[in-house]
Amino acid sequence: AQSVTQLDSQVPVFEEAPVELRCNYSSSVSVYLFWYVQYPNQGLQLLLKYLSGSTLVKGINGFEAEFNKSQTSFHLRKPSVHISDTAEYFCAVSDRSGNTPLVFGKGTRLSVIA
Amino acid sequence: DSGVTQTPKHLITATGQRVTLRCSPRSGDLSVYWYQQSLDQGLQFLIQYYNGEERAKGNILERFSAQQFPDLHSELNLSSLELGDSALYFCASSPHTTDTQYFGPGTRLTVL
C-alpha cells in the first residue's frame, strides 16, 4: 500500500517570493505521482503529474515538481508566487497497476501575503 | 472546468435521512471514483467503478452504496445519515484505471 506525507500543513509566503511544498511518499512498487490544487469552495484541479521519463515535471500556473526516487520525494516549487496561488495543495500517489486507488496527503495550505 | 459534473451542489438534510449524489464523468471516461473530504479525515477514497463494475473499495461505510449506470453516470447513496457524514463529496473520472483523475466541483452535504 502507498502512503503520502506532506510535511507542512501550512506555508505562509510573501508575494513574489519562491515557495516549496514538500511531499514524501512510501510504496513498495513503482508509482505515479500527482499534485492537485484546491481553491476555496472549488474542486481539485490537476497541477502536474509524474508518470515516467524526466524527473522534472512542469505544470500549470508556473509550478514544477521534481521526482526523487532515492529520497521518495516529489516536492512542488514555484519561483515567484502570486496572491492567486493561495489555496490548498494535495500530493497524491497511485501504483502503476491500477489496482489501488489514488492516495492523498493531508494537504498544505499555501497563504500568499501581499 | 474539468468536464465532470456533480449534482446537487449543496444538500442539507436531517439525521436518519437518505440522500443520493449524482456524478456525470467526462465524455469517454469509463472510471468513476468517489471521495469524501472532511476537516478531520482529509480526502478519503470511498469507491471506484469501471465500466459499470465495482473496481476498488476504500473507507466506505456500510450505510453508503454506489453504482454506475450503463450511460456511465454514477450515484452515491448515503443512508441513515449521521452528523459526522457532513462533508464534501467529490466524484472524479478517468479514461481507464491507471490514468489521471479529473475531479468534479463536489457536493457539500450538511446533516443537521
PDB file of C-alpha atoms in Angstrom:
ATOM      1  CA  ALA A   1       0.000   0.000   0.000  1.00  0.00           C
ATOM      2  CA  GLN A   2       1.072   3.544  -0.652  1.00  0.00           C
ATOM      3  CA  SER A   3       1.144   6.493   1.720  1.00  0.00           C
ATOM      4  CA  VAL A   4       1.868  10.189   1.330  1.00  0.00           C
ATOM      5  CA  THR A   5       3.249  12.643   3.859  1.00  0.00           C
ATOM      6  CA  GLN A   6       3.007  16.353   3.276  1.00  0.00           C
ATOM      7  CA  LEU A   7       5.463  17.732   5.738  1.00  0.00           C
ATOM      8  CA  ASP A   8       3.913  21.169   6.193  1.00  0.00           C
ATOM      9  CA  SER A   9       0.250  21.752   6.944  1.00  0.00           C
ATOM     10  CA  GLN A  10       0.551  25.499   6.382  1.00  0.00           C
ATOM     11  CA  VAL A  11       3.049  27.590   4.441  1.00  0.00           C
ATOM     12  CA  PRO A  12       2.832  31.383   4.549  1.00  0.00           C
ATOM     13  CA  VAL A  13       4.923  33.209   1.970  1.00  0.00           C
ATOM     14  CA  PHE A  14       5.192  36.768   0.691  1.00  0.00           C
ATOM     15  CA  GLU A  15       4.080  37.627  -2.801  1.00  0.00           C
ATOM     16  CA  GLU A  16       6.808  37.207  -5.463  1.00  0.00           C
ATOM     17  CA  ALA A  17       8.866  35.004  -3.128  1.00  0.00           C
ATOM     18  CA  PRO A  18       9.733  31.398  -4.064  1.00  0.00           C
ATOM     19  CA  VAL A  19       7.945  28.510  -2.426  1.00  0.00           C
ATOM     20  CA  GLU A  20       8.497  24.790  -1.979  1.00  0.00           C
ATOM     21  CA  LEU A  21       5.778  22.437  -0.756  1.00  0.00           C
ATOM     22  CA  ARG A  22       7.195  19.156   0.413  1.00  0.00           C
ATOM     23  CA  CYS A  23       5.827  15.703  -0.290  1.00  0.00           C
ATOM     24  CA  ASN A  24       7.256  12.310   0.603  1.00  0.00           C
ATOM     25  CA  TYR A  25       5.701   9.019  -0.344  1.00  0.00           C
ATOM     26  CA  SER A  26       6.043   5.398   0.622  1.00  0.00           C
ATOM     27  CA  SER A  27       5.486   2.498  -1.734  1.00  0.00           C
ATOM     28  CA  SER A  28       6.882  -0.955  -2.406  1.00  0.00           C
ATOM     29  CA  VAL A  29       6.103  -0.678  -6.118  1.00  0.00           C
ATOM     30  CA  SER A  30       6.618   1.875  -8.864  1.00  0.00           C
ATOM     31  CA  VAL A  31       4.233   4.779  -8.662  1.00  0.00           C
ATOM     32  CA  TYR A  32       2.645   7.669 -10.444  1.00  0.00           C
ATOM     33  CA  LEU A  33       2.728  10.990  -8.583  1.00  0.00           C
ATOM     34  CA  PHE A  34       0.403  13.956  -8.748  1.00  0.00           C
ATOM     35  CA  TRP A  35      -0.108  17.423  -7.343  1.00  0.00           C
ATOM     36  CA  TYR A  36      -3.612  18.833  -7.172  1.00  0.00           C
ATOM     37  CA  VAL A  37      -4.734  22.301  -6.112  1.00  0.00           C
ATOM     38  CA  GLN A  38      -7.994  23.176  -4.437  1.00  0.00           C
ATOM     39  CA  TYR A  39      -9.059  26.813  -4.461  1.00  0.00           C
ATOM     40  CA  PRO A  40     -11.596  27.915  -1.848  1.00  0.00           C
ATOM     41  CA  ASN A  41     -15.014  26.374  -2.409  1.00  0.00           C
ATOM     42  CA  GLN A  42     -13.900  24.520  -5.509  1.00  0.00           C
ATOM     43  CA  GLY A  43     -12.968  21.012  -6.562  1.00  0.00           C
ATOM     44  CA  LEU A  44      -9.489  19.661  -7.114  1.00  0.00           C
ATOM     45  CA  GLN A  45      -7.582  20.713 -10.198  1.00  0.00           C
ATOM     46  CA  LEU A  46      -4.590  18.812 -11.551  1.00  0.00           C
ATOM     47  CA  LEU A  47      -1.412  20.885 -11.368  1.00  0.00           C
ATOM     48  CA  LEU A  48       1.049  18.349 -12.700  1.00  0.00           C
ATOM     49  CA  LYS A  49       1.884  14.674 -12.773  1.00  0.00           C
ATOM     50  CA  TYR A  50       4.850  12.366 -12.997  1.00  0.00           C
ATOM     51  CA  LEU A  51       4.278   9.181 -14.940  1.00  0.00           C
ATOM     52  CA  SER A  52       7.739   8.385 -16.323  1.00  0.00           C
ATOM     53  CA  GLY A  53      10.679   9.996 -18.107  1.00  0.00           C
ATOM     54  CA  SER A  54      12.197  13.284 -16.996  1.00  0.00           C
ATOM     55  CA  THR A  55      12.168  13.683 -13.251  1.00  0.00           C
ATOM     56  CA  LEU A  56      11.485  17.419 -13.529  1.00  0.00           C
ATOM     57  CA  VAL A  57       7.846  17.947 -14.335  1.00  0.00           C
ATOM     58  CA  LYS A  58       6.338  21.266 -15.338  1.00  0.00           C
ATOM     59  CA  GLY A  59       2.720  22.019 -14.661  1.00  0.00           C
ATOM     60  CA  ILE A  60       0.217  24.804 -14.950  1.00  0.00           C
ATOM     61  CA  ASN A  61       0.473  28.254 -13.398  1.00  0.00           C
ATOM     62  CA  GLY A  62       4.287  28.176 -13.325  1.00  0.00           C
ATOM     63  CA  PHE A  63       4.581  25.254 -10.904  1.00  0.00           C
ATOM     64  CA  GLU A  64       7.077  22.436 -11.262  1.00  0.00           C
ATOM     65  CA  ALA A  65       7.970  19.343  -9.252  1.00  0.00           C
ATOM     66  CA  GLU A  66      10.937  17.039  -9.097  1.00  0.00           C
ATOM     67  CA  PHE A  67      10.667  13.311  -8.623  1.00  0.00           C
ATOM     68  CA  ASN A  68      13.471  11.937  -6.476  1.00  0.00           C
ATOM     69  CA  LYS A  69      13.294   8.171  -6.308  1.00  0.00           C
ATOM     70  CA  SER A  70      16.122   7.724  -3.812  1.00  0.00           C
ATOM     71  CA  GLN A  71      14.537  10.153  -1.379  1.00  0.00           C
ATOM     72  CA  THR A  72      10.979   9.110  -2.286  1.00  0.00           C
ATOM     73  CA  SER A  73      10.043  12.738  -2.656  1.00  0.00           C
ATOM     74  CA  PHE A  74       8.036  14.829  -5.077  1.00  0.00           C
ATOM     75  CA  HIS A  75       8.375  18.423  -3.916  1.00  0.00           C
ATOM     76  CA  LEU A  76       6.416  21.196  -5.598  1.00  0.00           C
ATOM     77  CA  ARG A  77       8.084  24.525  -6.385  1.00  0.00           C
ATOM     78  CA  LYS A  78       7.299  27.909  -7.825  1.00  0.00           C
ATOM     79  CA  PRO A  79       9.951  30.618  -8.245  1.00  0.00           C
ATOM     80  CA  SER A  80       7.587  33.551  -7.642  1.00  0.00           C
ATOM     81  CA  VAL A  81       4.133  33.227  -6.113  1.00  0.00           C
ATOM     82  CA  HIS A  82       1.085  35.415  -6.615  1.00  0.00           C
ATOM     83  CA  ILE A  83      -1.823  36.192  -4.354  1.00  0.00           C
ATOM     84  CA  SER A  84      -3.951  33.989  -6.610  1.00  0.00           C
ATOM     85  CA  ASP A  85      -1.849  30.949  -5.659  1.00  0.00           C
ATOM     86  CA  THR A  86      -3.425  30.969  -2.198  1.00  0.00           C
ATOM     87  CA  ALA A  87      -5.054  27.541  -1.993  1.00  0.00           C
ATOM     88  CA  GLU A  88      -4.764  24.030  -0.580  1.00  0.00           C
ATOM     89  CA  TYR A  89      -2.282  21.765  -2.352  1.00  0.00           C
ATOM     90  CA  PHE A  90      -2.506  17.990  -2.297  1.00  0.00           C
ATOM     91  CA  CYS A  91       0.150  15.472  -3.222  1.00  0.00           C
ATOM     92  CA  ALA A  92      -1.136  12.070  -4.347  1.00  0.00           C
ATOM     93  CA  VAL A  93       0.293   8.712  -5.336  1.00  0.00           C
ATOM     94  CA  SER A  94      -1.021   5.679  -7.156  1.00  0.00           C
ATOM     95  CA  ASP A  95       0.621   2.457  -8.189  1.00  0.00           C
ATOM     96  CA  ARG A  96       1.088   1.680 -11.850  1.00  0.00           C
ATOM     97  CA  SER A  97      -1.113  -1.379 -11.864  1.00  0.00           C
ATOM     98  CA  GLY A  98      -4.366   0.460 -11.383  1.00  0.00           C
ATOM     99  CA  ASN A  99      -5.275  -1.978  -8.640  1.00  0.00           C
ATOM    100  CA  THR A 100      -5.092   0.518  -5.825  1.00  0.00           C
ATOM    101  CA  PRO A 101      -6.763   3.895  -5.651  1.00  0.00           C
ATOM    102  CA  LEU A 102      -5.177   7.319  -5.508  1.00  0.00           C
ATOM    103  CA  VAL A 103      -3.840   8.064  -2.032  1.00  0.00           C
ATOM    104  CA  PHE A 104      -3.734  11.688  -0.969  1.00  0.00           C
ATOM    105  CA  GLY A 105      -1.654  13.536   1.557  1.00  0.00           C
ATOM    106  CA  LYS A 106      -3.388  15.697   4.131  1.00  0.00           C
ATOM    107  CA  GLY A 107      -2.738  18.851   2.163  1.00  0.00           C
ATOM    108  CA  THR A 108      -0.669  22.005   2.568  1.00  0.00           C
ATOM    109  CA  ARG A 109      -2.374  25.345   2.838  1.00  0.00           C
ATOM    110  CA  LEU A 110      -0.360  27.948   0.950  1.00  0.00           C
ATOM    111  CA  SER A 111      -1.119  31.503   2.025  1.00  0.00           C
ATOM    112  CA  VAL A 112       0.424  34.245  -0.083  1.00  0.00           C
ATOM    113  CA  ILE A 113       0.808  37.526   1.751  1.00  0.00           C
ATOM    114  CA  ALA A 114       0.800  40.865  -0.064  1.00  0.00           C
TER     115      ALA A 114
ATOM    116  CA  ASP B   1     -13.841  23.171 -15.911  1.00  0.00           C
ATOM    117  CA  SER B   2     -12.809  19.512 -15.664  1.00  0.00           C
ATOM    118  CA  GLY B   3     -15.795  18.184 -17.589  1.00  0.00           C
ATOM    119  CA  VAL B   4     -17.027  16.215 -14.560  1.00  0.00           C
ATOM    120  CA  THR B   5     -20.399  17.379 -13.272  1.00  0.00           C
ATOM    121  CA  GLN B   6     -21.939  16.755  -9.888  1.00  0.00           C
ATOM    122  CA  THR B   7     -25.411  17.472  -8.572  1.00  0.00           C
ATOM    123  CA  PRO B   8     -26.596  18.878  -6.315  1.00  0.00           C
ATOM    124  CA  LYS B   9     -24.011  21.456  -5.334  1.00  0.00           C
ATOM    125  CA  HIS B  10     -25.336  21.716  -1.795  1.00  0.00           C
ATOM    126  CA  LEU B  11     -27.543  19.404   0.222  1.00  0.00           C
ATOM    127  CA  ILE B  12     -28.939  19.991   3.695  1.00  0.00           C
ATOM    128  CA  THR B  13     -30.764  17.190   5.423  1.00  0.00           C
ATOM    129  CA  ALA B  14     -31.516  15.732   8.828  1.00  0.00           C
ATOM    130  CA  THR B  15     -30.043  12.808  10.719  1.00  0.00           C
ATOM    131  CA  GLY B  16     -31.525   9.473   9.766  1.00  0.00           C
ATOM    132  CA  GLN B  17     -32.374  10.559   6.235  1.00  0.00           C
ATOM    133  CA  ARG B  18     -31.166   9.175   2.915  1.00  0.00           C
ATOM    134  CA  VAL B  19     -29.685  11.169   0.030  1.00  0.00           C
ATOM    135  CA  THR B  20     -28.398  10.482  -3.456  1.00  0.00           C
ATOM    136  CA  LEU B  21     -25.487  12.297  -5.031  1.00  0.00           C
ATOM    137  CA  ARG B  22     -25.063  12.215  -8.776  1.00  0.00           C
ATOM    138  CA  CYS B  23     -21.960  12.350 -10.954  1.00  0.00           C
ATOM    139  CA  SER B  24     -21.525  12.547 -14.717  1.00  0.00           C
ATOM    140  CA  PRO B  25     -17.977  11.708 -15.844  1.00  0.00           C
ATOM    141  CA  ARG B  26     -16.063  13.374 -18.651  1.00  0.00           C
ATOM    142  CA  SER B  27     -17.097  12.211 -22.074  1.00  0.00           C
ATOM    143  CA  GLY B  28     -15.408   8.895 -22.830  1.00  0.00           C
ATOM    144  CA  ASP B  29     -14.183   8.208 -19.294  1.00  0.00           C
ATOM    145  CA  LEU B  30     -15.015   4.718 -18.052  1.00  0.00           C
ATOM    146  CA  SER B  31     -13.829   5.010 -14.457  1.00  0.00           C
ATOM    147  CA  VAL B  32     -15.654   6.916 -11.743  1.00  0.00           C
ATOM    148  CA  TYR B  33     -14.291   7.466  -8.246  1.00  0.00           C
ATOM    149  CA  TRP B  34     -15.976   8.833  -5.127  1.00  0.00           C
ATOM    150  CA  TYR B  35     -14.122  10.668  -2.354  1.00  0.00           C
ATOM    151  CA  GLN B  36     -15.151  12.206   0.926  1.00  0.00           C
ATOM    152  CA  GLN B  37     -13.380  15.320   2.198  1.00  0.00           C
ATOM    153  CA  SER B  38     -13.783  16.352   5.816  1.00  0.00           C
ATOM    154  CA  LEU B  39     -11.714  18.540   8.094  1.00  0.00           C
ATOM    155  CA  ASP B  40     -10.657  15.732  10.391  1.00  0.00           C
ATOM    156  CA  GLN B  41     -10.167  12.894   7.857  1.00  0.00           C
ATOM    157  CA  GLY B  42      -8.910  14.798   4.833  1.00  0.00           C
ATOM    158  CA  LEU B  43      -9.545  13.293   1.406  1.00  0.00           C
ATOM    159  CA  GLN B  44     -10.674   9.692   1.701  1.00  0.00           C
ATOM    160  CA  PHE B  45     -11.258   7.357  -1.204  1.00  0.00           C
ATOM    161  CA  LEU B  46     -14.651   5.678  -0.982  1.00  0.00           C
ATOM    162  CA  ILE B  47     -15.216   3.552  -4.058  1.00  0.00           C
ATOM    163  CA  GLN B  48     -14.347   3.148  -7.736  1.00  0.00           C
ATOM    164  CA  TYR B  49     -16.408   1.872 -10.643  1.00  0.00           C
ATOM    165  CA  TYR B  50     -15.066   0.920 -14.037  1.00  0.00           C
ATOM    166  CA  ASN B  51     -17.483   0.478 -16.924  1.00  0.00           C
ATOM    167  CA  GLY B  52     -20.328  -0.416 -14.609  1.00  0.00           C
ATOM    168  CA  GLU B  53     -18.442  -2.789 -12.325  1.00  0.00           C
ATOM    169  CA  GLU B  54     -17.097  -2.092  -8.848  1.00  0.00           C
ATOM    170  CA  ARG B  55     -13.312  -1.949  -9.143  1.00  0.00           C
ATOM    171  CA  ALA B  56     -11.977  -0.891  -5.750  1.00  0.00           C
ATOM    172  CA  LYS B  57     -13.355  -0.122  -2.334  1.00  0.00           C
ATOM    173  CA  GLY B  58     -11.901   2.183   0.251  1.00  0.00           C
ATOM    174  CA  ASN B  59     -13.172   3.530   3.538  1.00  0.00           C
ATOM    175  CA  ILE B  60     -16.817   3.333   2.594  1.00  0.00           C
ATOM    176  CA  LEU B  61     -19.336   2.763   5.353  1.00  0.00           C
ATOM    177  CA  GLU B  62     -21.948   0.015   5.030  1.00  0.00           C
ATOM    178  CA  ARG B  63     -24.617   2.747   5.122  1.00  0.00           C
ATOM    179  CA  PHE B  64     -23.176   4.081   1.863  1.00  0.00           C
ATOM    180  CA  SER B  65     -23.523   2.468  -1.530  1.00  0.00           C
ATOM    181  CA  ALA B  66     -22.850   3.421  -5.112  1.00  0.00           C
ATOM    182  CA  GLN B  67     -23.493   2.286  -8.626  1.00  0.00           C
ATOM    183  CA  GLN B  68     -22.505   3.150 -12.163  1.00  0.00           C
ATOM    184  CA  PHE B  69     -25.175   3.037 -14.813  1.00  0.00           C
ATOM    185  CA  PRO B  70     -24.933   1.934 -18.478  1.00  0.00           C
ATOM    186  CA  ASP B  71     -24.578   5.570 -19.569  1.00  0.00           C
ATOM    187  CA  LEU B  72     -21.580   5.705 -17.146  1.00  0.00           C
ATOM    188  CA  HIS B  73     -23.023   8.233 -14.755  1.00  0.00           C
ATOM    189  CA  SER B  74     -22.749   7.260 -11.119  1.00  0.00           C
ATOM    190  CA  GLU B  75     -24.760   7.747  -7.962  1.00  0.00           C
ATOM    191  CA  LEU B  76     -23.624   7.633  -4.370  1.00  0.00           C
ATOM    192  CA  ASN B  77     -26.349   6.759  -1.889  1.00  0.00           C
ATOM    193  CA  LEU B  78     -25.933   7.727   1.740  1.00  0.00           C
ATOM    194  CA  SER B  79     -28.469   6.407   4.239  1.00  0.00           C
ATOM    195  CA  SER B  80     -29.189   6.641   7.961  1.00  0.00           C
ATOM    196  CA  LEU B  81     -27.246   9.867   7.908  1.00  0.00           C
ATOM    197  CA  GLU B  82     -25.317  10.993  10.956  1.00  0.00           C
ATOM    198  CA  LEU B  83     -23.880  14.380  11.873  1.00  0.00           C
ATOM    199  CA  GLY B  84     -20.414  13.055  11.099  1.00  0.00           C
ATOM    200  CA  ASP B  85     -21.363  12.412   7.490  1.00  0.00           C
ATOM    201  CA  SER B  86     -21.327  16.146   6.849  1.00  0.00           C
ATOM    202  CA  ALA B  87     -18.544  16.644   4.310  1.00  0.00           C
ATOM    203  CA  LEU B  88     -17.671  17.487   0.751  1.00  0.00           C
ATOM    204  CA  TYR B  89     -18.199  14.553  -1.588  1.00  0.00           C
ATOM    205  CA  PHE B  90     -16.180  14.555  -4.773  1.00  0.00           C
ATOM    206  CA  CYS B  91     -16.522  12.492  -7.865  1.00  0.00           C
ATOM    207  CA  ALA B  92     -13.605  12.011 -10.251  1.00  0.00           C
ATOM    208  CA  SER B  93     -13.311  10.261 -13.574  1.00  0.00           C
ATOM    209  CA  SER B  94     -10.557   8.861 -15.761  1.00  0.00           C
ATOM    210  CA  PRO B  95     -10.429   7.096 -19.118  1.00  0.00           C
ATOM    211  CA  HIS B  96      -9.422   3.753 -17.617  1.00  0.00           C
ATOM    212  CA  THR B  97      -7.969   2.609 -14.301  1.00  0.00           C
ATOM    213  CA  THR B  98      -4.446   3.976 -14.239  1.00  0.00           C
ATOM    214  CA  ASP B  99      -4.996   7.358 -15.771  1.00  0.00           C
ATOM    215  CA  THR B 100      -5.093  10.817 -14.295  1.00  0.00           C
ATOM    216  CA  GLN B 101      -8.274  11.518 -12.375  1.00  0.00           C
ATOM    217  CA  TYR B 102     -10.270  14.656 -13.079  1.00  0.00           C
ATOM    218  CA  PHE B 103     -12.416  15.965 -10.266  1.00  0.00           C
ATOM    219  CA  GLY B 104     -15.864  17.450 -10.224  1.00  0.00           C
ATOM    220  CA  PRO B 105     -16.778  20.531  -8.176  1.00  0.00           C
ATOM    221  CA  GLY B 106     -18.180  18.451  -5.322  1.00  0.00           C
ATOM    222  CA  THR B 107     -21.404  18.212  -3.352  1.00  0.00           C
ATOM    223  CA  ARG B 108     -21.411  19.789   0.085  1.00  0.00           C
ATOM    224  CA  LEU B 109     -23.565  17.690   2.401  1.00  0.00           C
ATOM    225  CA  THR B 110     -24.721  19.143   5.693  1.00  0.00           C
ATOM    226  CA  VAL B 111     -26.500  16.858   8.138  1.00  0.00           C
ATOM    227  CA  LEU B 112     -28.393  18.684  10.885  1.00  0.00           C
TER     228      LEU B 112
END
